mmCIF file of C-alpha atoms and ligand atoms in Angstrom:
data_model
loop_
_atom_site.group_PDB
_atom_site.id
_atom_site.type_symbol
_atom_site.label_atom_id
_atom_site.label_comp_id
_atom_site.label_asym_id
_atom_site.label_seq_id
_atom_site.Cartn_x
_atom_site.Cartn_y
_atom_site.Cartn_z
ATOM 1 C CA MET A 1 0.983 31.747 5.951
ATOM 2 C CA SER A 2 -2.473 31.347 5.218
ATOM 3 C CA ILE A 3 -3.695 27.582 3.906
ATOM 4 C CA GLU A 4 -4.364 29.189 -0.070
ATOM 5 C CA LEU A 5 -0.399 30.663 -0.128
ATOM 6 C CA LYS A 6 0.572 26.946 0.821
ATOM 7 C CA ILE A 7 -1.945 25.035 -1.674
ATOM 8 C CA LYS A 8 0.750 25.008 -5.279
ATOM 9 C CA LYS A 9 -1.318 24.446 -8.212
ATOM 10 C CA ASN A 10 -1.107 21.813 -11.225
ATOM 11 C CA ILE A 11 1.117 19.571 -9.352
ATOM 12 C CA PRO A 12 3.274 16.335 -11.388
ATOM 13 C CA LEU A 13 1.971 13.078 -9.533
ATOM 14 C CA ALA A 14 3.837 10.803 -11.374
ATOM 15 C CA PRO A 15 7.317 11.384 -9.876
ATOM 16 C CA LEU A 16 5.672 10.965 -6.171
ATOM 17 C CA THR A 17 4.591 7.741 -7.045
ATOM 18 C CA THR A 18 6.865 3.899 -7.805
ATOM 19 C CA PHE A 19 4.767 3.356 -10.885
ATOM 20 C CA LYS A 20 5.363 6.968 -12.423
ATOM 21 C CA ILE A 21 2.137 6.590 -13.866
ATOM 22 C CA GLY A 22 -0.415 9.593 -14.112
ATOM 23 C CA GLY A 23 -1.372 13.100 -14.402
ATOM 24 C CA SER A 24 -0.936 16.339 -12.107
ATOM 25 C CA ALA A 25 -3.052 17.249 -9.260
ATOM 26 C CA LYS A 26 -5.307 20.270 -9.460
ATOM 27 C CA PHE A 27 -4.202 21.314 -6.196
ATOM 28 C CA PHE A 28 -1.425 20.057 -3.822
ATOM 29 C CA ILE A 29 -0.446 20.622 -0.566
ATOM 30 C CA GLU A 30 2.370 18.597 1.982
ATOM 31 C CA VAL A 31 1.002 18.952 5.562
ATOM 32 C CA ALA A 32 3.491 18.330 8.507
ATOM 33 C CA ASN A 33 1.802 19.547 11.207
ATOM 34 C CA LYS A 34 -2.148 19.020 12.299
ATOM 35 C CA GLU A 35 -4.053 22.690 11.651
ATOM 36 C CA ASP A 36 -2.402 22.126 7.940
ATOM 37 C CA LEU A 37 -4.196 18.876 8.081
ATOM 38 C CA VAL A 38 -7.182 19.924 9.103
ATOM 39 C CA GLU A 39 -7.174 23.748 7.073
ATOM 40 C CA ALA A 40 -6.128 22.050 4.109
ATOM 41 C CA ILE A 41 -9.190 19.651 4.407
ATOM 42 C CA GLU A 42 -12.039 22.483 5.361
ATOM 43 C CA TRP A 43 -10.986 24.362 2.658
ATOM 44 C CA ALA A 44 -10.994 21.722 0.441
ATOM 45 C CA LYS A 45 -14.838 21.079 1.599
ATOM 46 C CA LYS A 46 -15.639 24.963 1.248
ATOM 47 C CA GLU A 47 -14.217 25.394 -2.757
ATOM 48 C CA LYS A 48 -16.338 22.128 -3.578
ATOM 49 C CA GLU A 49 -12.731 20.182 -4.087
ATOM 50 C CA PRO A 50 -12.464 16.194 -4.103
ATOM 51 C CA ILE A 51 -9.663 15.490 -1.469
ATOM 52 C CA TYR A 52 -7.063 12.818 -2.285
ATOM 53 C CA PHE A 53 -4.417 11.777 0.263
ATOM 54 C CA LEU A 54 -1.089 10.496 -0.626
ATOM 55 C CA GLY A 55 1.872 8.643 1.425
ATOM 56 C CA GLY A 56 4.981 7.287 -0.055
ATOM 57 C CA GLY A 57 3.182 6.734 -3.309
ATOM 58 C CA SER A 58 4.072 3.302 -3.734
ATOM 59 C CA LYS A 59 0.734 1.260 -3.892
ATOM 60 C CA VAL A 60 -1.085 4.042 -5.832
ATOM 61 C CA LEU A 61 -2.032 4.101 -9.961
ATOM 62 C CA ILE A 62 -2.453 7.676 -10.684
ATOM 63 C CA ALA A 63 -5.403 8.062 -13.631
ATOM 64 C CA ASP A 64 -3.711 9.744 -16.899
ATOM 65 C CA GLU A 65 -6.129 13.128 -16.744
ATOM 66 C CA GLY A 66 -4.648 13.613 -13.034
ATOM 67 C CA LEU A 67 -6.845 14.158 -9.756
ATOM 68 C CA PRO A 68 -9.522 17.098 -10.187
ATOM 69 C CA GLY A 69 -9.150 18.079 -6.849
ATOM 70 C CA LEU A 70 -6.929 18.699 -3.636
ATOM 71 C CA VAL A 71 -4.015 15.886 -3.192
ATOM 72 C CA ILE A 72 -2.792 16.154 0.672
ATOM 73 C CA LYS A 73 0.231 14.547 0.706
ATOM 74 C CA PHE A 74 1.717 13.591 4.458
ATOM 75 C CA ALA A 75 5.058 15.199 5.350
ATOM 76 C CA ASN A 76 4.925 14.564 9.403
ATOM 77 C CA ARG A 77 7.918 11.880 8.850
ATOM 78 C CA GLU A 78 9.114 12.376 12.711
ATOM 79 C CA ALA A 79 9.568 8.801 14.509
ATOM 80 C CA ASN A 80 10.585 8.800 18.171
ATOM 81 C CA ASN A 81 12.045 5.816 20.419
ATOM 82 C CA LEU A 82 10.228 5.260 23.188
ATOM 83 C CA SER A 83 11.266 1.609 23.526
ATOM 84 C CA PRO A 84 9.999 -1.224 22.620
ATOM 85 C CA ARG A 85 7.554 1.506 21.451
ATOM 86 C CA PHE A 86 7.968 3.638 18.814
ATOM 87 C CA HIS A 87 5.612 7.014 17.779
ATOM 88 C CA CYS A 88 5.581 7.488 14.063
ATOM 89 C CA GLY A 89 3.821 10.548 11.936
ATOM 90 C CA ALA A 90 1.950 8.849 8.902
ATOM 91 C CA GLY A 91 4.567 10.482 6.392
ATOM 92 C CA ALA A 92 7.582 8.762 7.844
ATOM 93 C CA SER A 93 9.479 6.552 5.929
ATOM 94 C CA LEU A 94 8.907 2.776 6.530
ATOM 95 C CA ALA A 95 12.361 2.441 5.571
ATOM 96 C CA TYR A 96 13.713 5.110 7.814
ATOM 97 C CA VAL A 97 11.575 3.633 10.841
ATOM 98 C CA ILE A 98 13.075 0.199 9.346
ATOM 99 C CA SER A 99 16.103 1.496 10.287
ATOM 100 C CA LEU A 100 15.669 2.921 13.534
ATOM 101 C CA THR A 101 14.014 0.037 15.084
ATOM 102 C CA ARG A 102 16.970 -2.373 13.869
ATOM 103 C CA ALA A 103 19.376 -0.139 15.494
ATOM 104 C CA ALA A 104 17.488 0.079 18.666
ATOM 105 C CA GLY A 105 17.651 -3.508 19.009
ATOM 106 C CA LEU A 106 13.386 -3.860 18.674
ATOM 107 C CA SER A 107 12.239 -6.348 15.969
ATOM 108 C CA GLY A 108 8.352 -6.155 14.353
ATOM 109 C CA LEU A 109 9.117 -4.870 10.573
ATOM 110 C CA GLU A 110 11.706 -6.537 8.949
ATOM 111 C CA TRP A 111 9.303 -7.887 6.534
ATOM 112 C CA GLY A 112 9.254 -4.173 5.154
ATOM 113 C CA PHE A 113 12.879 -3.957 4.371
ATOM 114 C CA GLY A 114 14.090 -2.920 0.927
ATOM 115 C CA ILE A 115 10.282 -1.673 0.183
ATOM 116 C CA PRO A 116 10.633 1.933 -1.601
ATOM 117 C CA MET A 117 9.158 5.182 -0.473
ATOM 118 C CA ALA A 118 6.225 3.389 1.515
ATOM 119 C CA THR A 119 4.990 5.435 4.160
ATOM 120 C CA ILE A 120 4.087 4.357 8.274
ATOM 121 C CA GLY A 121 0.444 5.935 6.803
ATOM 122 C CA GLY A 122 -0.179 3.719 3.871
ATOM 123 C CA SER A 123 1.157 1.173 4.932
ATOM 124 C CA ILE A 124 -1.510 0.996 7.966
ATOM 125 C CA ARG A 125 -4.217 1.534 5.947
ATOM 126 C CA GLY A 126 -3.432 -1.390 3.667
ATOM 127 C CA ASN A 127 -1.939 -3.439 5.958
ATOM 128 C CA ALA A 128 1.181 -4.045 4.405
ATOM 129 C CA GLY A 129 2.942 -7.645 5.101
ATOM 130 C CA GLY A 130 5.113 -9.867 3.818
ATOM 131 C CA PHE A 131 7.508 -13.258 5.192
ATOM 132 C CA GLY A 132 4.217 -14.508 7.253
ATOM 133 C CA MET A 133 4.151 -10.756 9.041
ATOM 134 C CA ASN A 134 2.545 -7.453 8.491
ATOM 135 C CA MET A 135 2.310 -4.552 9.758
ATOM 136 C CA GLY A 136 -0.967 -4.702 11.824
ATOM 137 C CA GLU A 137 0.536 -7.142 14.102
ATOM 138 C CA ILE A 138 2.396 -4.057 15.920
ATOM 139 C CA VAL A 139 0.454 -1.256 15.605
ATOM 140 C CA GLU A 140 -1.085 -0.249 19.542
ATOM 141 C CA THR A 141 -2.656 2.793 18.603
ATOM 142 C CA VAL A 142 -3.681 5.086 15.431
ATOM 143 C CA GLU A 143 -4.309 8.863 15.742
ATOM 144 C CA ALA A 144 -6.830 9.837 13.343
ATOM 145 C CA TYR A 145 -8.678 12.721 11.651
ATOM 146 C CA ASN A 146 -12.573 12.265 10.619
ATOM 147 C CA ILE A 147 -12.940 14.260 8.142
ATOM 148 C CA LYS A 148 -16.779 13.761 8.391
ATOM 149 C CA LYS A 149 -17.500 14.496 11.921
ATOM 150 C CA ASN A 150 -14.350 17.025 12.047
ATOM 151 C CA ARG A 151 -12.041 15.679 15.079
ATOM 152 C CA TRP A 152 -9.748 13.979 16.136
ATOM 153 C CA GLU A 153 -10.044 9.702 17.234
ATOM 154 C CA THR A 154 -7.674 7.832 18.897
ATOM 155 C CA LEU A 155 -8.507 4.249 17.790
ATOM 156 C CA SER A 156 -6.929 1.050 19.505
ATOM 157 C CA HIS A 157 -5.292 -2.025 17.885
ATOM 158 C CA LYS A 158 -8.710 -3.644 18.001
ATOM 159 C CA ASP A 159 -10.331 -0.144 16.380
ATOM 160 C CA CYS A 160 -8.234 -0.866 13.608
ATOM 161 C CA GLN A 161 -9.389 -4.227 12.389
ATOM 162 C CA PHE A 162 -6.763 -5.321 10.701
ATOM 163 C CA GLY A 163 -7.352 -8.001 8.556
ATOM 164 C CA TYR A 164 -5.787 -9.281 4.960
ATOM 165 C CA ARG A 165 -4.469 -6.393 3.688
ATOM 166 C CA THR A 166 -7.084 -4.573 4.956
ATOM 167 C CA SER A 167 -8.106 -2.452 7.609
ATOM 168 C CA ILE A 168 -10.861 0.162 9.556
ATOM 169 C CA PHE A 169 -9.117 3.025 7.271
ATOM 170 C CA LYS A 170 -9.524 1.278 3.777
ATOM 171 C CA GLU A 171 -13.263 0.703 4.462
ATOM 172 C CA ASP A 172 -14.021 4.267 5.678
ATOM 173 C CA SER A 173 -12.775 6.522 3.695
ATOM 174 C CA ASP A 174 -13.209 9.278 6.067
ATOM 175 C CA LEU A 175 -10.418 8.024 8.633
ATOM 176 C CA ILE A 176 -7.127 9.662 7.989
ATOM 177 C CA ILE A 177 -4.186 8.459 9.458
ATOM 178 C CA TRP A 178 -2.183 11.192 11.138
ATOM 179 C CA SER A 179 0.128 9.748 13.436
ATOM 180 C CA ALA A 180 0.511 5.786 15.257
ATOM 181 C CA THR A 181 2.316 4.007 17.960
ATOM 182 C CA LEU A 182 3.679 0.611 17.072
ATOM 183 C CA ARG A 183 5.009 -1.801 19.918
ATOM 184 C CA LEU A 184 8.076 -3.816 18.650
ATOM 185 C CA LYS A 185 9.794 -6.801 20.583
ATOM 186 C CA PRO A 186 13.435 -6.014 21.989
ATOM 187 C CA ALA A 187 15.905 -8.684 19.924
ATOM 188 C CA PRO A 188 19.215 -8.719 19.137
ATOM 189 C CA VAL A 189 20.432 -6.297 16.881
ATOM 190 C CA GLU A 190 22.406 -9.170 14.993
ATOM 191 C CA GLN A 191 19.100 -11.360 14.705
ATOM 192 C CA ILE A 192 17.159 -8.776 13.367
ATOM 193 C CA ARG A 193 19.623 -7.623 10.731
ATOM 194 C CA ALA A 194 20.179 -11.336 9.580
ATOM 195 C CA THR A 195 16.412 -11.785 8.785
ATOM 196 C CA MET A 196 16.740 -8.402 6.852
ATOM 197 C CA GLU A 197 19.244 -9.391 4.558
ATOM 198 C CA LYS A 198 17.602 -13.202 4.374
ATOM 199 C CA ASN A 199 14.299 -10.937 3.223
ATOM 200 C CA MET A 200 16.450 -8.740 0.762
ATOM 201 C CA GLN A 201 17.861 -11.966 -0.717
ATOM 202 C CA TYR A 202 14.706 -12.918 -1.735
ATOM 203 C CA ARG A 203 13.128 -9.864 -2.922
ATOM 204 C CA ASP A 204 16.492 -9.087 -4.457
ATOM 205 C CA THR A 205 16.597 -11.952 -6.724
ATOM 206 C CA GLY A 206 12.560 -11.703 -7.137
ATOM 207 C CA MET A 207 11.760 -8.374 -7.702
ATOM 208 C CA PRO A 208 11.398 -6.424 -11.278
ATOM 209 C CA ARG A 209 14.037 -3.248 -11.463
ATOM 210 C CA LEU A 210 11.153 -1.630 -13.691
ATOM 211 C CA PRO A 211 8.937 0.914 -11.585
ATOM 212 C CA SER A 212 5.692 -0.696 -10.022
ATOM 213 C CA PRO A 213 3.854 -0.471 -7.161
ATOM 214 C CA GLY A 214 4.290 -4.136 -6.234
ATOM 215 C CA SER A 215 1.858 -7.102 -6.270
ATOM 216 C CA ALA A 216 -0.884 -5.828 -8.805
ATOM 217 C CA LEU A 217 -3.513 -8.427 -7.389
ATOM 218 C CA LYS A 218 -4.402 -9.438 -3.782
ATOM 219 C CA ASN A 219 -3.399 -13.140 -3.381
ATOM 220 C CA LEU A 220 -5.822 -16.476 -2.335
ATOM 221 C CA LEU A 221 -7.157 -17.865 0.359
ATOM 222 C CA LEU A 222 -6.475 -22.327 -0.224
ATOM 223 C CA GLU A 223 -9.742 -22.094 0.989
ATOM 224 C CA ASP A 224 -11.181 -19.738 -1.041
ATOM 225 C CA ILE A 225 -10.271 -21.905 -4.427
ATOM 226 C CA ARG A 226 -11.319 -24.666 -2.721
ATOM 227 C CA HIS A 227 -15.039 -23.285 -2.903
ATOM 228 C CA ALA A 228 -14.713 -22.435 -6.453
ATOM 229 C CA ASN A 229 -12.662 -24.795 -7.965
ATOM 230 C CA PRO A 230 -12.313 -28.178 -5.842
ATOM 231 C CA GLN A 231 -9.724 -29.297 -8.902
ATOM 232 C CA LEU A 232 -7.423 -26.815 -8.747
ATOM 233 C CA ALA A 233 -7.222 -26.593 -4.873
ATOM 234 C CA GLU A 234 -6.752 -30.054 -5.116
ATOM 235 C CA PHE A 235 -3.575 -29.552 -7.492
ATOM 236 C CA ILE A 236 -2.463 -26.833 -5.444
ATOM 237 C CA ASP A 237 -2.129 -29.711 -3.032
ATOM 238 C CA GLU A 238 -0.135 -31.860 -4.838
ATOM 239 C CA GLN A 239 2.320 -28.517 -5.448
ATOM 240 C CA GLY A 240 2.974 -28.217 -2.085
ATOM 241 C CA VAL A 241 2.842 -24.204 -2.955
ATOM 242 C CA ALA A 242 0.567 -22.796 0.062
ATOM 243 C CA LYS A 243 2.116 -21.160 2.532
ATOM 244 C CA GLY A 244 0.053 -20.312 5.032
ATOM 245 C CA GLY A 245 -3.034 -21.121 3.562
ATOM 246 C CA LYS A 246 -2.386 -18.809 0.823
ATOM 247 C CA VAL A 247 -1.982 -19.578 -2.445
ATOM 248 C CA ALA A 248 0.223 -16.492 -4.364
ATOM 249 C CA THR A 249 -1.448 -14.839 -7.569
ATOM 250 C CA ALA A 250 1.627 -15.171 -9.711
ATOM 251 C CA TYR A 251 1.625 -19.021 -9.405
ATOM 252 C CA LEU A 252 -1.483 -18.711 -10.416
ATOM 253 C CA ILE A 253 -0.515 -15.860 -13.509
ATOM 254 C CA ASP A 254 2.580 -17.743 -14.448
ATOM 255 C CA LEU A 255 0.825 -21.491 -15.341
ATOM 256 C CA HIS A 256 -1.460 -19.468 -17.319
ATOM 257 C CA GLY A 257 1.172 -18.721 -19.100
ATOM 258 C CA LEU A 258 1.107 -14.703 -18.778
ATOM 259 C CA LYS A 259 4.731 -13.528 -18.142
ATOM 260 C CA GLY A 260 5.726 -11.094 -20.678
ATOM 261 C CA LYS A 261 2.088 -9.983 -21.214
ATOM 262 C CA ALA A 262 2.206 -6.918 -22.840
ATOM 263 C CA ILE A 263 -0.339 -3.784 -23.674
ATOM 264 C CA GLY A 264 0.976 -0.241 -24.486
ATOM 265 C CA GLY A 265 3.523 0.593 -21.878
ATOM 266 C CA ALA A 266 2.335 -1.948 -19.378
ATOM 267 C CA LYS A 267 3.796 -5.208 -18.878
ATOM 268 C CA ILE A 268 3.700 -8.462 -16.615
ATOM 269 C CA SER A 269 7.167 -8.892 -14.858
ATOM 270 C CA LEU A 270 8.677 -11.768 -16.315
ATOM 271 C CA GLU A 271 10.834 -12.276 -12.900
ATOM 272 C CA HIS A 272 7.109 -12.109 -11.088
ATOM 273 C CA ALA A 273 3.902 -12.432 -12.609
ATOM 274 C CA ASN A 274 2.062 -10.422 -9.997
ATOM 275 C CA PHE A 275 3.880 -7.758 -10.818
ATOM 276 C CA ILE A 276 2.483 -4.941 -13.375
ATOM 277 C CA VAL A 277 5.521 -2.746 -14.838
ATOM 278 C CA ASN A 278 5.792 0.655 -16.491
ATOM 279 C CA THR A 279 8.417 -0.212 -19.458
ATOM 280 C CA GLY A 280 9.092 3.513 -19.789
ATOM 281 C CA HIS A 281 5.827 5.118 -21.540
ATOM 282 C CA ALA A 282 2.970 3.500 -19.703
ATOM 283 C CA THR A 283 -0.344 4.903 -19.284
ATOM 284 C CA ALA A 284 -2.853 4.046 -16.742
ATOM 285 C CA ARG A 285 -5.493 3.126 -19.626
ATOM 286 C CA ASP A 286 -2.748 0.514 -20.432
ATOM 287 C CA VAL A 287 -2.571 -0.879 -17.017
ATOM 288 C CA LEU A 288 -6.154 -1.262 -15.904
ATOM 289 C CA GLU A 289 -6.837 -3.095 -19.521
ATOM 290 C CA LEU A 290 -4.046 -5.618 -18.647
ATOM 291 C CA ILE A 291 -5.121 -6.087 -15.305
ATOM 292 C CA GLU A 292 -8.494 -6.548 -16.851
ATOM 293 C CA PHE A 293 -7.361 -9.128 -19.278
ATOM 294 C CA VAL A 294 -5.640 -11.318 -16.619
ATOM 295 C CA LYS A 295 -8.567 -11.210 -14.746
ATOM 296 C CA LYS A 296 -10.957 -12.372 -17.067
ATOM 297 C CA GLU A 297 -8.058 -15.312 -18.348
ATOM 298 C CA ILE A 298 -7.994 -16.329 -14.897
ATOM 299 C CA LYS A 299 -11.633 -16.293 -14.387
ATOM 300 C CA THR A 300 -11.797 -18.310 -17.228
ATOM 301 C CA ARG A 301 -9.330 -20.794 -16.993
ATOM 302 C CA PHE A 302 -9.601 -21.312 -13.273
ATOM 303 C CA LYS A 303 -12.679 -19.920 -12.710
ATOM 304 C CA ILE A 304 -11.024 -17.747 -9.859
ATOM 305 C CA ASP A 305 -12.119 -14.274 -9.123
ATOM 306 C CA LEU A 306 -8.897 -11.417 -8.400
ATOM 307 C CA GLU A 307 -9.335 -8.291 -6.832
ATOM 308 C CA GLU A 308 -7.147 -5.549 -6.921
ATOM 309 C CA GLU A 309 -4.210 -4.864 -4.545
ATOM 310 C CA ILE A 310 -3.055 -1.674 -6.221
ATOM 311 C CA VAL A 311 -5.582 1.595 -5.152
ATOM 312 C CA LEU A 312 -6.426 3.194 -8.922
ATOM 313 C CA LEU A 313 -6.785 6.905 -7.459
ATOM 314 C CA LYS A 314 -9.039 9.279 -10.359
HETATM 315 C C1 LIG B 401 9.149 -2.814 -5.351
HETATM 316 C C2 LIG B 401 7.752 -3.201 -4.039
HETATM 317 C C3 LIG B 401 7.994 -3.699 -3.403
HETATM 318 C C4 LIG B 401 6.490 -3.996 -2.543
HETATM 319 N N1 LIG B 401 6.588 -4.872 -1.674
HETATM 320 C C5 LIG B 401 5.719 -5.240 -1.233
HETATM 321 C C6 LIG B 401 5.268 -5.553 0.046
HETATM 322 O O1 LIG B 401 6.002 -6.947 0.417
HETATM 323 N N2 LIG B 401 4.392 -5.645 0.887
HETATM 324 C C7 LIG B 401 3.001 -4.940 1.141
HETATM 325 O O2 LIG B 401 2.483 -5.505 1.671
HETATM 326 N N3 LIG B 401 3.421 -4.257 0.357
HETATM 327 C C8 LIG B 401 4.428 -3.935 -0.547
HETATM 328 N N4 LIG B 401 4.671 -2.827 -1.835
HETATM 329 C C9 LIG B 401 3.356 -1.879 -1.747
HETATM 330 C C10 LIG B 401 3.576 -1.118 -0.766
HETATM 331 O O3 LIG B 401 4.877 -0.305 -0.667
HETATM 332 C C11 LIG B 401 2.486 -0.828 0.702
HETATM 333 O O4 LIG B 401 1.799 -1.492 0.282
HETATM 334 C C12 LIG B 401 3.039 0.665 1.567
HETATM 335 O O5 LIG B 401 2.435 0.372 2.615
HETATM 336 C C13 LIG B 401 2.506 1.652 0.557
HETATM 337 O O6 LIG B 401 2.669 2.851 1.825
HETATM 338 P P1 LIG B 401 2.563 4.066 0.497
HETATM 339 O O7 LIG B 401 2.757 5.327 1.781
HETATM 340 O O8 LIG B 401 3.355 4.431 -0.507
HETATM 341 O O9 LIG B 401 0.953 4.602 0.300
HETATM 342 P P2 LIG B 401 0.328 5.207 -1.272
HETATM 343 O O10 LIG B 401 0.805 4.415 -2.212
HETATM 344 O O11 LIG B 401 1.027 6.303 -1.458
HETATM 345 O O12 LIG B 401 -1.190 4.810 -0.472
HETATM 346 C C14 LIG B 401 -2.029 3.755 -0.720
HETATM 347 C C15 LIG B 401 -3.224 4.607 -0.284
HETATM 348 O O13 LIG B 401 -3.592 4.545 1.484
HETATM 349 C C16 LIG B 401 -3.821 5.872 1.106
HETATM 350 N N5 LIG B 401 -3.419 7.006 2.556
HETATM 351 C C17 LIG B 401 -1.694 7.062 2.417
HETATM 352 N N6 LIG B 401 -1.794 7.938 3.702
HETATM 353 C C18 LIG B 401 -2.546 7.534 4.743
HETATM 354 C C19 LIG B 401 -2.733 8.007 5.511
HETATM 355 N N7 LIG B 401 -2.132 8.842 6.266
HETATM 356 N N8 LIG B 401 -4.001 7.964 5.983
HETATM 357 C C20 LIG B 401 -5.088 7.153 5.165
HETATM 358 N N9 LIG B 401 -4.235 6.949 3.981
HETATM 359 C C21 LIG B 401 -3.669 7.080 3.386
HETATM 360 C C22 LIG B 401 -4.036 6.907 -0.339
HETATM 361 O O14 LIG B 401 -4.560 7.655 -0.298
HETATM 362 C C23 LIG B 401 -3.864 5.282 -0.994
HETATM 363 O O15 LIG B 401 -5.646 4.574 -1.054
HETATM 364 C C24 LIG B 401 5.825 -2.724 -2.370
HETATM 365 C C25 LIG B 401 5.219 -1.753 -3.685
HETATM 366 C C26 LIG B 401 6.886 -1.524 -4.530
HETATM 367 C C27 LIG B 401 6.866 -1.009 -5.328
#
């Protein structure tokens, strides 16, 4: 079938995200093989349509107006056990890979247990993580397509330039993740299971039930706070709330009494101050206004600049 016949029109995107917000894609395709990915990109270039990429949609906010171009969703969902490695397609669900690695007695993904809908590709791009671990630590190589140079590239762990919630794929939007080899560590299955259960208990008590894309804003480095506001850093030291040199942005938002603040259908969760939830009919505009409000309040009160973790697609 030609690529034109595989591309669909006017596909609602909200159901493909955990936030359940946003309009439709003008054009949409799910790609399960490399040929379709390259042909879809070539088609969009020829038609002068902007290109957007979607994994599990668990970190994105889609614009109310929808996306005026081609949305490419990764459907290469395979995950092969090459113990102690796993080779995964970008579209493989993180939850699925976690269940396979647990069964295989391979440790390194316990932090992600309980995250809904995320894919391997999206998690590598944003270097997702938690509980002191992150995706980058276990990525050995990534196979990527360079949409500007029209060629396949293999990146080593070092080439990926992982940092706190970032990687080369976030900095250079021409590099699209197709697959990755993860290198895990053999460990007793019972130990892996126990760590996951402990992490899940934490998520169960602290994570809102309403639709969201996880943390809205990046956490802070204590060193940066010390630089911007030494008095606040001293207070944080006294309270002992920094962990591994990081301060949860939720702590400052809560300290300023913003839990429960709502604009339209978007609300700062009562359970977790860095989660903005969709109470039913939130628009992307409501969410963006609420984020701006929080950033302004935190800047005025604490002299701290906050940065978005959620990704706006518009
Ligand atoms: C309840 C909840 C809890 C969460 N907890 C955590 C947590 O503990 N830690 C954490 O880090 N995150 C957390 N998240 C956020 C999110 O699940 C992760 O960041 C996840 O890794 C995003 O993956 P995704 O496939 O859903 O990406 P998407 O949301 O689909 O996309 C995110 C970005 O990556 C791009 N992208 C997607 N796939 C590719 C690809 N193959 N190549 C290039 N670019 C691509 C997209 O264009 C977009 O810019 C949570 C989310 C929810 C809803």
